Amino acid sequence: MSDAFTTRVQHVPTGSRERVVDLTRDCEAFLGEVAAGRDGLLNLFVPHATAGIAIIETGAGSDDDLLAALHTLLPADDRWQHRHGSPGHGRDHVLPAIVPPHATLPVLGGRLELGTWQSVCLVDTNRDNTERKVRMTFLAGGQS
């Protein structure tokens, strides 16, 4: 595999409750190993039908606010056609239409180019799955 394209799967324990998991340090560690000070793009992809990737502030309540907003938009009740799993699980299958299962972020000088309060987060409302996979892929920019 070319060093211009490097990919790895990160296993993320999410437990049996709804979670917003900050992946920023994991992304930075991955880039520290593979980017070698180069510019490029970091792509994250969650290969699950019931989880997504969000770029939000964490630690000041925004992660809990996001879960509360998702409860308002996607109540865990019996309105959903998709009915297997925990009660209201059908909403988990609608989540990726609102919180997409992917994000592509700029990397400059081997570092994520995030705003001051931005974090890269896994959003998982599915209480039935206790572990998620996140594929991190670094694509180095071409030489000029």
PDB file of C-alpha atoms in Angstrom, residues 38-140:
ATOM      1  CA  ARG A  38       2.110  16.144   5.302  1.00  0.00           C
ATOM      2  CA  ASP A  39      -1.043  17.880   4.137  1.00  0.00           C
ATOM      3  CA  GLY A  40      -4.011  15.798   3.084  1.00  0.00           C
ATOM      4  CA  LEU A  41      -7.445  14.606   4.120  1.00  0.00           C
ATOM      5  CA  LEU A  42      -8.642  12.456   6.992  1.00  0.00           C
ATOM      6  CA  ASN A  43     -11.788  10.499   6.235  1.00  0.00           C
ATOM      7  CA  LEU A  44     -13.768   8.756   8.950  1.00  0.00           C
ATOM      8  CA  PHE A  45     -16.415   6.183   8.138  1.00  0.00           C
ATOM      9  CA  VAL A  46     -18.644   4.192  10.478  1.00  0.00           C
ATOM     10  CA  PRO A  47     -19.716   0.922   8.780  1.00  0.00           C
ATOM     11  CA  HIS A  48     -22.908   0.677  10.817  1.00  0.00           C
ATOM     12  CA  ALA A  49     -26.535   1.449   9.935  1.00  0.00           C
ATOM     13  CA  THR A  50     -27.200   3.071  13.308  1.00  0.00           C
ATOM     14  CA  ALA A  51     -24.297   5.427  14.087  1.00  0.00           C
ATOM     15  CA  GLY A  52     -22.752   8.593  12.698  1.00  0.00           C
ATOM     16  CA  ILE A  53     -19.873  11.058  12.835  1.00  0.00           C
ATOM     17  CA  ALA A  54     -20.376  14.637  14.047  1.00  0.00           C
ATOM     18  CA  ILE A  55     -18.061  17.616  14.402  1.00  0.00           C
ATOM     19  CA  ILE A  56     -19.230  19.385  17.569  1.00  0.00           C
ATOM     20  CA  GLU A  57     -18.039  20.956  20.796  1.00  0.00           C
ATOM     21  CA  THR A  58     -17.757  18.484  23.668  1.00  0.00           C
ATOM     22  CA  GLY A  59     -17.320  18.837  27.399  1.00  0.00           C
ATOM     23  CA  ALA A  60     -19.541  21.909  27.785  1.00  0.00           C
ATOM     24  CA  GLY A  61     -22.841  20.050  27.463  1.00  0.00           C
ATOM     25  CA  SER A  62     -23.157  20.154  23.674  1.00  0.00           C
ATOM     26  CA  ASP A  63     -22.793  16.384  23.438  1.00  0.00           C
ATOM     27  CA  ASP A  64     -25.736  15.929  25.839  1.00  0.00           C
ATOM     28  CA  ASP A  65     -27.635  18.645  23.950  1.00  0.00           C
ATOM     29  CA  LEU A  66     -27.117  16.693  20.725  1.00  0.00           C
ATOM     30  CA  LEU A  67     -28.559  13.538  22.282  1.00  0.00           C
ATOM     31  CA  ALA A  68     -31.506  15.543  23.647  1.00  0.00           C
ATOM     32  CA  ALA A  69     -32.146  17.074  20.202  1.00  0.00           C
ATOM     33  CA  LEU A  70     -32.026  13.620  18.633  1.00  0.00           C
ATOM     34  CA  HIS A  71     -34.598  12.430  21.189  1.00  0.00           C
ATOM     35  CA  THR A  72     -36.863  15.298  20.099  1.00  0.00           C
ATOM     36  CA  LEU A  73     -36.347  14.623  16.383  1.00  0.00           C
ATOM     37  CA  LEU A  74     -36.278  10.829  16.653  1.00  0.00           C
ATOM     38  CA  PRO A  75     -38.296   9.687  19.683  1.00  0.00           C
ATOM     39  CA  ALA A  76     -37.661   6.142  20.910  1.00  0.00           C
ATOM     40  CA  ASP A  77     -41.278   5.017  20.661  1.00  0.00           C
ATOM     41  CA  ASP A  78     -43.400   2.641  18.602  1.00  0.00           C
ATOM     42  CA  ARG A  79     -43.962   4.911  15.552  1.00  0.00           C
ATOM     43  CA  TRP A  80     -41.163   3.280  13.528  1.00  0.00           C
ATOM     44  CA  GLN A  81     -41.737   0.589  10.886  1.00  0.00           C
ATOM     45  CA  HIS A  82     -38.358  -0.977  11.665  1.00  0.00           C
ATOM     46  CA  ARG A  83     -39.210  -2.806  14.898  1.00  0.00           C
ATOM     47  CA  HIS A  84     -36.550  -5.360  15.889  1.00  0.00           C
ATOM     48  CA  GLY A  85     -34.255  -4.760  18.877  1.00  0.00           C
ATOM     49  CA  SER A  86     -34.937  -2.415  21.785  1.00  0.00           C
ATOM     50  CA  PRO A  87     -38.201  -0.445  21.842  1.00  0.00           C
ATOM     51  CA  GLY A  88     -37.903   2.506  19.448  1.00  0.00           C
ATOM     52  CA  HIS A  89     -34.861   0.986  17.703  1.00  0.00           C
ATOM     53  CA  GLY A  90     -36.259   2.025  14.324  1.00  0.00           C
ATOM     54  CA  ARG A  91     -35.154   5.581  15.091  1.00  0.00           C
ATOM     55  CA  ASP A  92     -31.547   4.393  15.263  1.00  0.00           C
ATOM     56  CA  HIS A  93     -31.794   3.400  11.598  1.00  0.00           C
ATOM     57  CA  VAL A  94     -32.922   6.928  10.672  1.00  0.00           C
ATOM     58  CA  LEU A  95     -30.034   8.556  12.590  1.00  0.00           C
ATOM     59  CA  PRO A  96     -27.466   8.357   9.724  1.00  0.00           C
ATOM     60  CA  ALA A  97     -29.736  10.542   7.578  1.00  0.00           C
ATOM     61  CA  ILE A  98     -29.281  13.298  10.190  1.00  0.00           C
ATOM     62  CA  VAL A  99     -25.802  12.485  11.546  1.00  0.00           C
ATOM     63  CA  PRO A 100     -23.992  11.010   8.531  1.00  0.00           C
ATOM     64  CA  PRO A 101     -21.780   7.939   8.923  1.00  0.00           C
ATOM     65  CA  HIS A 102     -18.779   9.793   7.500  1.00  0.00           C
ATOM     66  CA  ALA A 103     -16.721  12.986   7.662  1.00  0.00           C
ATOM     67  CA  THR A 104     -13.749  14.269   5.681  1.00  0.00           C
ATOM     68  CA  LEU A 105     -11.449  16.743   7.415  1.00  0.00           C
ATOM     69  CA  PRO A 106      -8.440  18.780   6.265  1.00  0.00           C
ATOM     70  CA  VAL A 107      -4.987  17.868   7.546  1.00  0.00           C
ATOM     71  CA  LEU A 108      -2.276  20.540   7.403  1.00  0.00           C
ATOM     72  CA  GLY A 109       1.297  19.780   8.364  1.00  0.00           C
ATOM     73  CA  GLY A 110       0.185  16.398   9.689  1.00  0.00           C
ATOM     74  CA  ARG A 111      -2.403  17.893  12.065  1.00  0.00           C
ATOM     75  CA  LEU A 112      -6.174  18.065  12.002  1.00  0.00           C
ATOM     76  CA  GLU A 113      -7.378  21.517  10.994  1.00  0.00           C
ATOM     77  CA  LEU A 114     -10.243  21.895  13.484  1.00  0.00           C
ATOM     78  CA  GLY A 115     -11.725  25.051  14.929  1.00  0.00           C
ATOM     79  CA  THR A 116     -10.994  25.971  18.542  1.00  0.00           C
ATOM     80  CA  TRP A 117     -14.021  24.209  20.014  1.00  0.00           C
ATOM     81  CA  GLN A 118     -14.533  21.474  17.412  1.00  0.00           C
ATOM     82  CA  SER A 119     -14.152  17.788  18.198  1.00  0.00           C
ATOM     83  CA  VAL A 120     -14.610  14.701  16.034  1.00  0.00           C
ATOM     84  CA  CYS A 121     -17.273  12.486  17.587  1.00  0.00           C
ATOM     85  CA  LEU A 122     -18.951   9.143  17.110  1.00  0.00           C
ATOM     86  CA  VAL A 123     -22.704   9.420  17.736  1.00  0.00           C
ATOM     87  CA  ASP A 124     -24.332   6.136  18.733  1.00  0.00           C
ATOM     88  CA  THR A 125     -27.970   5.985  19.840  1.00  0.00           C
ATOM     89  CA  ASN A 126     -28.234   2.202  19.444  1.00  0.00           C
ATOM     90  CA  ARG A 127     -28.153   0.628  22.895  1.00  0.00           C
ATOM     91  CA  ASP A 128     -28.113  -2.894  21.407  1.00  0.00           C
ATOM     92  CA  ASN A 129     -24.543  -2.656  20.048  1.00  0.00           C
ATOM     93  CA  THR A 130     -21.785  -2.277  22.633  1.00  0.00           C
ATOM     94  CA  GLU A 131     -18.857  -1.734  20.258  1.00  0.00           C
ATOM     95  CA  ARG A 132     -18.447   0.218  17.020  1.00  0.00           C
ATOM     96  CA  LYS A 133     -15.826   0.333  14.325  1.00  0.00           C
ATOM     97  CA  VAL A 134     -14.556   3.574  12.844  1.00  0.00           C
ATOM     98  CA  ARG A 135     -12.402   3.419   9.726  1.00  0.00           C
ATOM     99  CA  MET A 136      -9.826   6.220   9.651  1.00  0.00           C
ATOM    100  CA  THR A 137      -8.183   6.881   6.287  1.00  0.00           C
ATOM    101  CA  PHE A 138      -5.447   9.421   5.592  1.00  0.00           C
ATOM    102  CA  LEU A 139      -4.980  10.499   1.995  1.00  0.00           C
ATOM    103  CA  ALA A 140      -1.830  12.574   1.519  1.00  0.00           C
TER     104      ALA A 140
END
